[in-house]
PDB file of C-alpha atoms in Angstrom:
ATOM      1  CA  GLN O 860       0.000   0.000   0.000  1.00 83.00           C
ATOM      2  CA  SER O 861       1.661   3.201  -1.180  1.00 91.00           C
ATOM      3  CA  VAL O 862       1.504   6.357   0.936  1.00 93.00           C
ATOM      4  CA  LEU O 863       0.373   8.371  -2.090  1.00 97.00           C
ATOM      5  CA  THR O 864      -2.665   7.031  -3.938  1.00 97.00           C
ATOM      6  CA  GLN O 865      -2.861   6.897  -7.716  1.00 97.00           C
ATOM      7  CA  PRO O 866      -5.310   5.132 -10.024  1.00 97.00           C
ATOM      8  CA  PRO O 867      -3.653   1.971 -11.346  1.00 96.00           C
ATOM      9  CA  SER O 868      -4.548   2.735 -14.944  1.00 97.00           C
ATOM     10  CA  ALA O 869      -5.608   5.497 -17.306  1.00 98.00           C
ATOM     11  CA  SER O 870      -6.188   5.640 -21.025  1.00 97.00           C
ATOM     12  CA  GLY O 871      -6.906   7.975 -23.893  1.00 97.00           C
ATOM     13  CA  THR O 872      -6.811   8.275 -27.633  1.00 97.00           C
ATOM     14  CA  PRO O 873      -4.239  10.264 -29.594  1.00 97.00           C
ATOM     15  CA  GLY O 874      -4.844  13.986 -29.284  1.00 97.00           C
ATOM     16  CA  GLN O 875      -6.918  13.692 -26.118  1.00 97.00           C
ATOM     17  CA  ARG O 876      -6.168  15.206 -22.744  1.00 98.00           C
ATOM     18  CA  VAL O 877      -5.789  12.851 -19.800  1.00 98.00           C
ATOM     19  CA  THR O 878      -5.232  13.542 -16.142  1.00 98.00           C
ATOM     20  CA  ILE O 879      -3.669  11.347 -13.483  1.00 98.00           C
ATOM     21  CA  SER O 880      -4.410  12.043  -9.836  1.00 98.00           C
ATOM     22  CA  CYS O 881      -2.233  11.633  -6.770  1.00 98.00           C
ATOM     23  CA  SER O 882      -3.786  11.811  -3.317  1.00 98.00           C
ATOM     24  CA  GLY O 883      -1.882  12.176  -0.078  1.00 98.00           C
ATOM     25  CA  SER O 884      -2.158  13.791   3.326  1.00 97.00           C
ATOM     26  CA  SER O 885      -1.298  16.929   5.230  1.00 97.00           C
ATOM     27  CA  SER O 886       2.201  15.669   6.039  1.00 97.00           C
ATOM     28  CA  ASN O 887       3.225  15.157   2.422  1.00 97.00           C
ATOM     29  CA  ILE O 888       1.285  16.757  -0.450  1.00 98.00           C
ATOM     30  CA  GLY O 889      -0.540  19.097   1.906  1.00 97.00           C
ATOM     31  CA  SER O 890       2.680  20.775   3.017  1.00 97.00           C
ATOM     32  CA  ASN O 891       5.255  20.010   0.323  1.00 97.00           C
ATOM     33  CA  TYR O 892       5.768  20.052  -3.409  1.00 98.00           C
ATOM     34  CA  VAL O 893       4.774  17.163  -5.663  1.00 98.00           C
ATOM     35  CA  TYR O 894       6.971  15.604  -8.317  1.00 98.00           C
ATOM     36  CA  TRP O 895       5.969  13.515 -11.322  1.00 98.00           C
ATOM     37  CA  TYR O 896       8.013  10.939 -13.205  1.00 98.00           C
ATOM     38  CA  GLN O 897       7.553   9.004 -16.424  1.00 97.00           C
ATOM     39  CA  HIS O 898       8.844   5.448 -16.407  1.00 96.00           C
ATOM     40  CA  LEU O 899       9.227   2.967 -19.194  1.00 93.00           C
ATOM     41  CA  PRO O 900      10.040  -0.527 -17.856  1.00 86.00           C
ATOM     42  CA  GLY O 901      13.736  -1.281 -17.988  1.00 88.00           C
ATOM     43  CA  THR O 902      14.719   2.352 -18.282  1.00 93.00           C
ATOM     44  CA  ALA O 903      15.542   5.108 -15.825  1.00 95.00           C
ATOM     45  CA  PRO O 904      12.553   7.090 -14.539  1.00 96.00           C
ATOM     46  CA  LYS O 905      12.424  10.579 -16.068  1.00 97.00           C
ATOM     47  CA  LEU O 906      11.475  13.715 -14.138  1.00 97.00           C
ATOM     48  CA  LEU O 907       8.463  15.391 -15.768  1.00 98.00           C
ATOM     49  CA  ILE O 908       7.300  17.922 -13.185  1.00 98.00           C
ATOM     50  CA  TYR O 909       9.088  19.416 -10.191  1.00 98.00           C
ATOM     51  CA  ARG O 910       7.821  21.731  -7.449  1.00 98.00           C
ATOM     52  CA  SER O 911       4.243  20.726  -8.334  1.00 97.00           C
ATOM     53  CA  ASN O 912       3.982  22.626 -11.620  1.00 97.00           C
ATOM     54  CA  GLN O 913       7.436  23.277 -13.058  1.00 98.00           C
ATOM     55  CA  ARG O 914       8.795  21.512 -16.131  1.00 98.00           C
ATOM     56  CA  PRO O 915      12.489  20.694 -16.522  1.00 96.00           C
ATOM     57  CA  SER O 916      14.041  21.857 -19.753  1.00 95.00           C
ATOM     58  CA  GLY O 917      13.289  19.451 -22.554  1.00 95.00           C
ATOM     59  CA  VAL O 918       9.915  18.305 -21.207  1.00 97.00           C
ATOM     60  CA  PRO O 919       7.154  19.281 -23.655  1.00 96.00           C
ATOM     61  CA  ASP O 920       4.564  21.790 -22.474  1.00 96.00           C
ATOM     62  CA  ARG O 921       1.935  19.110 -23.141  1.00 97.00           C
ATOM     63  CA  PHE O 922       2.768  17.946 -19.631  1.00 98.00           C
ATOM     64  CA  SER O 923       1.517  20.063 -16.752  1.00 98.00           C
ATOM     65  CA  GLY O 924       1.134  19.636 -13.021  1.00 98.00           C
ATOM     66  CA  SER O 925      -1.119  21.128 -10.391  1.00 98.00           C
ATOM     67  CA  LYS O 926      -1.736  20.786  -6.665  1.00 98.00           C
ATOM     68  CA  SER O 927      -4.657  21.602  -4.423  1.00 97.00           C
ATOM     69  CA  GLY O 928      -4.758  20.757  -0.745  1.00 97.00           C
ATOM     70  CA  THR O 929      -3.671  17.160  -0.283  1.00 97.00           C
ATOM     71  CA  SER O 930      -4.080  16.159  -3.922  1.00 98.00           C
ATOM     72  CA  ALA O 931      -2.164  16.725  -7.117  1.00 98.00           C
ATOM     73  CA  SER O 932      -2.687  16.033 -10.781  1.00 98.00           C
ATOM     74  CA  LEU O 933      -0.623  15.463 -13.873  1.00 98.00           C
ATOM     75  CA  ALA O 934      -2.261  16.461 -17.131  1.00 98.00           C
ATOM     76  CA  ILE O 935      -1.107  15.343 -20.550  1.00 98.00           C
ATOM     77  CA  SER O 936      -2.629  17.144 -23.493  1.00 97.00           C
ATOM     78  CA  GLY O 937      -2.354  16.223 -27.172  1.00 97.00           C
ATOM     79  CA  LEU O 938      -1.787  12.600 -26.190  1.00 98.00           C
ATOM     80  CA  ARG O 939       0.760  10.761 -28.313  1.00 97.00           C
ATOM     81  CA  SER O 940       1.588   7.075 -28.633  1.00 96.00           C
ATOM     82  CA  GLU O 941       5.009   7.645 -27.092  1.00 95.00           C
ATOM     83  CA  ASP O 942       3.320   8.850 -23.906  1.00 97.00           C
ATOM     84  CA  GLU O 943       2.349   5.257 -23.141  1.00 97.00           C
ATOM     85  CA  ALA O 944       4.261   4.574 -19.934  1.00 97.00           C
ATOM     86  CA  ASP O 945       3.971   4.341 -16.171  1.00 97.00           C
ATOM     87  CA  TYR O 946       3.638   7.627 -14.269  1.00 98.00           C
ATOM     88  CA  PHE O 947       4.274   8.055 -10.579  1.00 97.00           C
ATOM     89  CA  CYS O 948       4.132  10.907  -8.108  1.00 98.00           C
ATOM     90  CA  ALA O 949       6.441  11.656  -5.202  1.00 98.00           C
ATOM     91  CA  ALA O 950       6.556  14.025  -2.260  1.00 98.00           C
ATOM     92  CA  TRP O 951       8.575  14.663   0.856  1.00 98.00           C
ATOM     93  CA  ASP O 952       6.764  13.542   3.995  1.00 97.00           C
ATOM     94  CA  ASP O 953       7.338  15.612   7.137  1.00 97.00           C
ATOM     95  CA  SER O 954       6.112  12.863   9.481  1.00 96.00           C
ATOM     96  CA  LEU O 955       8.339  10.197   7.956  1.00 95.00           C
ATOM     97  CA  SER O 956      11.193  12.649   7.328  1.00 96.00           C
ATOM     98  CA  GLY O 957      11.570  10.867   4.048  1.00 96.00           C
ATOM     99  CA  TRP O 958      10.278  10.448   0.547  1.00 97.00           C
ATOM    100  CA  VAL O 959       6.956   8.803  -0.294  1.00 97.00           C
ATOM    101  CA  PHE O 960       5.689   7.680  -3.648  1.00 97.00           C
ATOM    102  CA  GLY O 961       2.483   6.783  -5.418  1.00 97.00           C
ATOM    103  CA  GLY O 962       1.830   3.284  -6.662  1.00 96.00           C
ATOM    104  CA  GLY O 963       2.071   4.371 -10.265  1.00 96.00           C
ATOM    105  CA  THR O 964      -0.458   4.738 -13.074  1.00 97.00           C
ATOM    106  CA  LYS O 965      -0.104   2.813 -16.313  1.00 97.00           C
ATOM    107  CA  LEU O 966      -1.173   5.042 -19.191  1.00 98.00           C
ATOM    108  CA  THR O 967      -2.417   3.327 -22.317  1.00 97.00           C
ATOM    109  CA  VAL O 968      -2.801   5.214 -25.577  1.00 97.00           C
ATOM    110  CA  LEU O 969      -5.613   3.497 -27.439  1.00 93.00           C
TER     111      LEU O 969
ATOM    112  CA  GLN F 618      25.455  14.009 -19.188  1.00 90.00           C
ATOM    113  CA  LEU F 619      24.985  12.424 -15.804  1.00 93.00           C
ATOM    114  CA  GLN F 620      24.493   8.653 -15.806  1.00 96.00           C
ATOM    115  CA  LEU F 621      23.934   6.267 -12.912  1.00 97.00           C
ATOM    116  CA  GLN F 622      24.325   2.502 -13.185  1.00 97.00           C
ATOM    117  CA  GLU F 623      23.435  -0.041 -10.529  1.00 98.00           C
ATOM    118  CA  SER F 624      25.378  -3.284 -10.192  1.00 97.00           C
ATOM    119  CA  GLY F 625      25.568  -6.175  -7.766  1.00 97.00           C
ATOM    120  CA  ALA F 626      24.382  -9.676  -7.042  1.00 94.00           C
ATOM    121  CA  GLY F 627      21.022 -10.469  -8.556  1.00 95.00           C
ATOM    122  CA  LEU F 628      20.327 -13.376  -6.222  1.00 98.00           C
ATOM    123  CA  VAL F 629      20.781 -13.261  -2.459  1.00 98.00           C
ATOM    124  CA  LYS F 630      19.977 -15.961   0.084  1.00 98.00           C
ATOM    125  CA  PRO F 631      17.610 -15.264   2.973  1.00 97.00           C
ATOM    126  CA  SER F 632      19.325 -13.896   6.096  1.00 97.00           C
ATOM    127  CA  GLU F 633      22.351 -12.749   4.080  1.00 98.00           C
ATOM    128  CA  THR F 634      23.361  -9.192   3.136  1.00 98.00           C
ATOM    129  CA  LEU F 635      22.301  -7.550  -0.126  1.00 98.00           C
ATOM    130  CA  SER F 636      25.034  -5.350  -1.594  1.00 98.00           C
ATOM    131  CA  LEU F 637      24.659  -2.991  -4.526  1.00 98.00           C
ATOM    132  CA  ILE F 638      26.876  -0.331  -6.073  1.00 98.00           C
ATOM    133  CA  CYS F 639      25.862   2.730  -8.041  1.00 98.00           C
ATOM    134  CA  THR F 640      28.525   3.973 -10.439  1.00 97.00           C
ATOM    135  CA  VAL F 641      28.170   7.620 -11.398  1.00 96.00           C
ATOM    136  CA  SER F 642      29.535   9.050 -14.647  1.00 95.00           C
ATOM    137  CA  GLY F 643      29.321  12.580 -15.971  1.00 92.00           C
ATOM    138  CA  GLY F 644      29.561  14.050 -12.492  1.00 89.00           C
ATOM    139  CA  SER F 645      31.515  13.590  -9.274  1.00 88.00           C
ATOM    140  CA  ILE F 646      29.817  12.511  -6.065  1.00 89.00           C
ATOM    141  CA  GLY F 647      32.741  13.899  -4.089  1.00 84.00           C
ATOM    142  CA  THR F 648      32.665  17.447  -5.376  1.00 73.00           C
ATOM    143  CA  THR F 649      29.184  18.111  -6.699  1.00 67.00           C
ATOM    144  CA  ARG F 650      26.668  19.423  -4.243  1.00 86.00           C
ATOM    145  CA  HIS F 651      24.081  16.688  -4.203  1.00 93.00           C
ATOM    146  CA  TYR F 652      22.626  14.010  -1.996  1.00 94.00           C
ATOM    147  CA  TRP F 653      22.568  10.492  -3.479  1.00 95.00           C
ATOM    148  CA  GLY F 654      19.944   7.883  -2.720  1.00 97.00           C
ATOM    149  CA  TRP F 655      18.413   4.455  -3.164  1.00 98.00           C
ATOM    150  CA  ILE F 656      14.808   3.569  -3.958  1.00 98.00           C
ATOM    151  CA  ARG F 657      13.240   0.164  -4.573  1.00 97.00           C
ATOM    152  CA  GLN F 658      10.095  -1.296  -6.080  1.00 95.00           C
ATOM    153  CA  ALA F 659       8.899  -4.736  -5.054  1.00 96.00           C
ATOM    154  CA  PRO F 660       6.931  -6.748  -7.622  1.00 94.00           C
ATOM    155  CA  GLY F 661       3.434  -5.358  -7.981  1.00 91.00           C
ATOM    156  CA  LYS F 662       4.035  -2.605  -5.440  1.00 92.00           C
ATOM    157  CA  GLY F 663       4.870   1.074  -5.416  1.00 92.00           C
ATOM    158  CA  LEU F 664       8.239   2.703  -4.972  1.00 95.00           C
ATOM    159  CA  GLU F 665       9.842   2.840  -1.535  1.00 97.00           C
ATOM    160  CA  TRP F 666      12.603   5.237  -0.530  1.00 98.00           C
ATOM    161  CA  ILE F 667      15.403   3.337   1.236  1.00 98.00           C
ATOM    162  CA  GLY F 668      17.930   5.956   2.197  1.00 97.00           C
ATOM    163  CA  SER F 669      20.219   8.738   1.032  1.00 97.00           C
ATOM    164  CA  MET F 670      23.671  10.091   1.733  1.00 95.00           C
ATOM    165  CA  TYR F 671      25.851  13.146   1.221  1.00 92.00           C
ATOM    166  CA  TYR F 672      29.510  12.617   0.386  1.00 81.00           C
ATOM    167  CA  GLY F 673      30.496  14.425   3.553  1.00 79.00           C
ATOM    168  CA  GLY F 674      29.047  11.542   5.554  1.00 81.00           C
ATOM    169  CA  SER F 675      25.492  12.583   6.394  1.00 91.00           C
ATOM    170  CA  THR F 676      22.921   9.812   5.929  1.00 95.00           C
ATOM    171  CA  HIS F 677      19.143   9.556   6.171  1.00 97.00           C
ATOM    172  CA  TYR F 678      17.177   6.305   6.176  1.00 97.00           C
ATOM    173  CA  ASN F 679      13.572   5.181   5.898  1.00 97.00           C
ATOM    174  CA  PRO F 680      12.612   4.408   9.525  1.00 96.00           C
ATOM    175  CA  SER F 681      11.095   1.088   8.440  1.00 95.00           C
ATOM    176  CA  LEU F 682      14.461  -0.081   7.099  1.00 97.00           C
ATOM    177  CA  LYS F 683      16.933   1.914   9.178  1.00 96.00           C
ATOM    178  CA  SER F 684      18.100  -0.974  11.379  1.00 96.00           C
ATOM    179  CA  ARG F 685      19.180  -3.033   8.357  1.00 98.00           C
ATOM    180  CA  VAL F 686      20.423  -0.463   5.843  1.00 98.00           C
ATOM    181  CA  THR F 687      23.737   1.279   5.212  1.00 97.00           C
ATOM    182  CA  VAL F 688      24.405   3.749   2.405  1.00 97.00           C
ATOM    183  CA  SER F 689      27.987   4.893   1.912  1.00 94.00           C
ATOM    184  CA  ALA F 690      30.275   6.416  -0.695  1.00 92.00           C
ATOM    185  CA  ASP F 691      33.610   5.590  -2.285  1.00 91.00           C
ATOM    186  CA  THR F 692      34.562   8.939  -3.788  1.00 88.00           C
ATOM    187  CA  SER F 693      37.799   7.541  -5.252  1.00 90.00           C
ATOM    188  CA  LYS F 694      35.719   5.299  -7.501  1.00 93.00           C
ATOM    189  CA  ASN F 695      32.843   7.779  -7.873  1.00 94.00           C
ATOM    190  CA  GLN F 696      30.476   5.159  -6.503  1.00 95.00           C
ATOM    191  CA  PHE F 697      28.035   4.876  -3.654  1.00 95.00           C
ATOM    192  CA  SER F 698      26.718   1.657  -2.209  1.00 97.00           C
ATOM    193  CA  LEU F 699      23.752   0.077  -0.483  1.00 98.00           C
ATOM    194  CA  LYS F 700      23.840  -2.749   2.013  1.00 98.00           C
ATOM    195  CA  VAL F 701      20.710  -4.393   3.396  1.00 98.00           C
ATOM    196  CA  SER F 702      21.302  -7.008   6.072  1.00 97.00           C
ATOM    197  CA  SER F 703      19.200  -9.988   7.128  1.00 98.00           C
ATOM    198  CA  VAL F 704      17.214 -10.032   3.909  1.00 98.00           C
ATOM    199  CA  THR F 705      13.953 -11.884   3.411  1.00 98.00           C
ATOM    200  CA  ALA F 706      11.733 -12.488   0.398  1.00 97.00           C
ATOM    201  CA  ALA F 707      10.129  -9.114   1.125  1.00 97.00           C
ATOM    202  CA  ASP F 708      13.371  -7.463   0.030  1.00 98.00           C
ATOM    203  CA  THR F 709      12.976  -8.832  -3.493  1.00 98.00           C
ATOM    204  CA  ALA F 710      12.674  -5.750  -5.682  1.00 97.00           C
ATOM    205  CA  VAL F 711      14.103  -3.637  -8.452  1.00 97.00           C
ATOM    206  CA  TYR F 712      16.608  -1.323  -6.788  1.00 98.00           C
ATOM    207  CA  TYR F 713      17.280   2.141  -8.213  1.00 98.00           C
ATOM    208  CA  CYS F 714      19.997   4.614  -7.386  1.00 98.00           C
ATOM    209  CA  ALA F 715      19.291   8.291  -7.932  1.00 97.00           C
ATOM    210  CA  ARG F 716      20.671  11.772  -7.436  1.00 96.00           C
ATOM    211  CA  HIS F 717      18.935  14.409  -5.362  1.00 95.00           C
ATOM    212  CA  GLU F 718      18.701  17.821  -6.963  1.00 91.00           C
ATOM    213  CA  GLY F 719      20.415  19.617  -4.108  1.00 91.00           C
ATOM    214  CA  THR F 720      22.302  19.502  -0.850  1.00 89.00           C
ATOM    215  CA  THR F 721      19.444  18.410   1.394  1.00 90.00           C
ATOM    216  CA  VAL F 722      17.716  15.042   1.471  1.00 91.00           C
ATOM    217  CA  SER F 723      14.365  16.748   0.888  1.00 91.00           C
ATOM    218  CA  THR F 724      15.323  17.870  -2.614  1.00 93.00           C
ATOM    219  CA  TRP F 725      13.820  15.816  -5.358  1.00 96.00           C
ATOM    220  CA  PHE F 726      15.377  13.010  -7.391  1.00 97.00           C
ATOM    221  CA  ASP F 727      16.435  14.554 -10.683  1.00 95.00           C
ATOM    222  CA  SER F 728      18.359  11.675 -12.234  1.00 96.00           C
ATOM    223  CA  TRP F 729      17.901   7.910 -11.848  1.00 97.00           C
ATOM    224  CA  GLY F 730      19.595   4.688 -12.843  1.00 97.00           C
ATOM    225  CA  GLN F 731      17.664   2.120 -14.818  1.00 97.00           C
ATOM    226  CA  GLY F 732      17.421  -0.235 -11.863  1.00 97.00           C
ATOM    227  CA  THR F 733      18.604  -3.733 -11.062  1.00 97.00           C
ATOM    228  CA  LEU F 734      16.507  -6.689  -9.937  1.00 97.00           C
ATOM    229  CA  VAL F 735      17.515  -8.408  -6.725  1.00 98.00           C
ATOM    230  CA  THR F 736      15.797 -11.661  -5.812  1.00 98.00           C
ATOM    231  CA  VAL F 737      15.976 -13.116  -2.325  1.00 98.00           C
ATOM    232  CA  SER F 738      15.691 -16.869  -2.506  1.00 96.00           C
ATOM    233  CA  SER F 739      17.472 -19.958  -1.286  1.00 95.00           C
TER     234      SER F 739
END
């Protein structure tokens, strides 16, 4: 059972906009930034969003992040086949004094 | 370009010690101002932070694993390592090494290795 809760799966067709949610608590998302990663099995996870809504250089602006209270969301617009991957969220937890992660969401592009 | 590569035994017997090394290229763990950490993902489960270290010697561990885990650095080889003692089947996972963005453990992971599978079995 992951500390941060994500839906196990999501899907969309090319060109659509999909959102992936990440739910936590006051000790993690409620008081700290959220980070999002894209992960293709067998490869290194890639940082997509940092500090809840910032994109590293090189990440397309189709990817966006938001946070409200103890929940966060990753939105992917103009869905493309290469977006098919696992996505997971992360946050620092003040109670644990450590990092916590979501269980991951497998995105399928239909 | 920074690259991290995990290596170590892929099969460990129960009650023994799991040992992994993360080799860093494209950056120095001894001079760059970053924390370095380990994360794992058991089959069918989410990611779990194990622990992190700064080359100056500061370490932080997940309280649930703290009694069995050691993270340390060998700056001469530009490597850092993970040791988990008294392993059980529950320690079977893909283990990732990663770099923190900054000089505190609460900065995010900005670069990861591709992971290595460790199986605990007799």
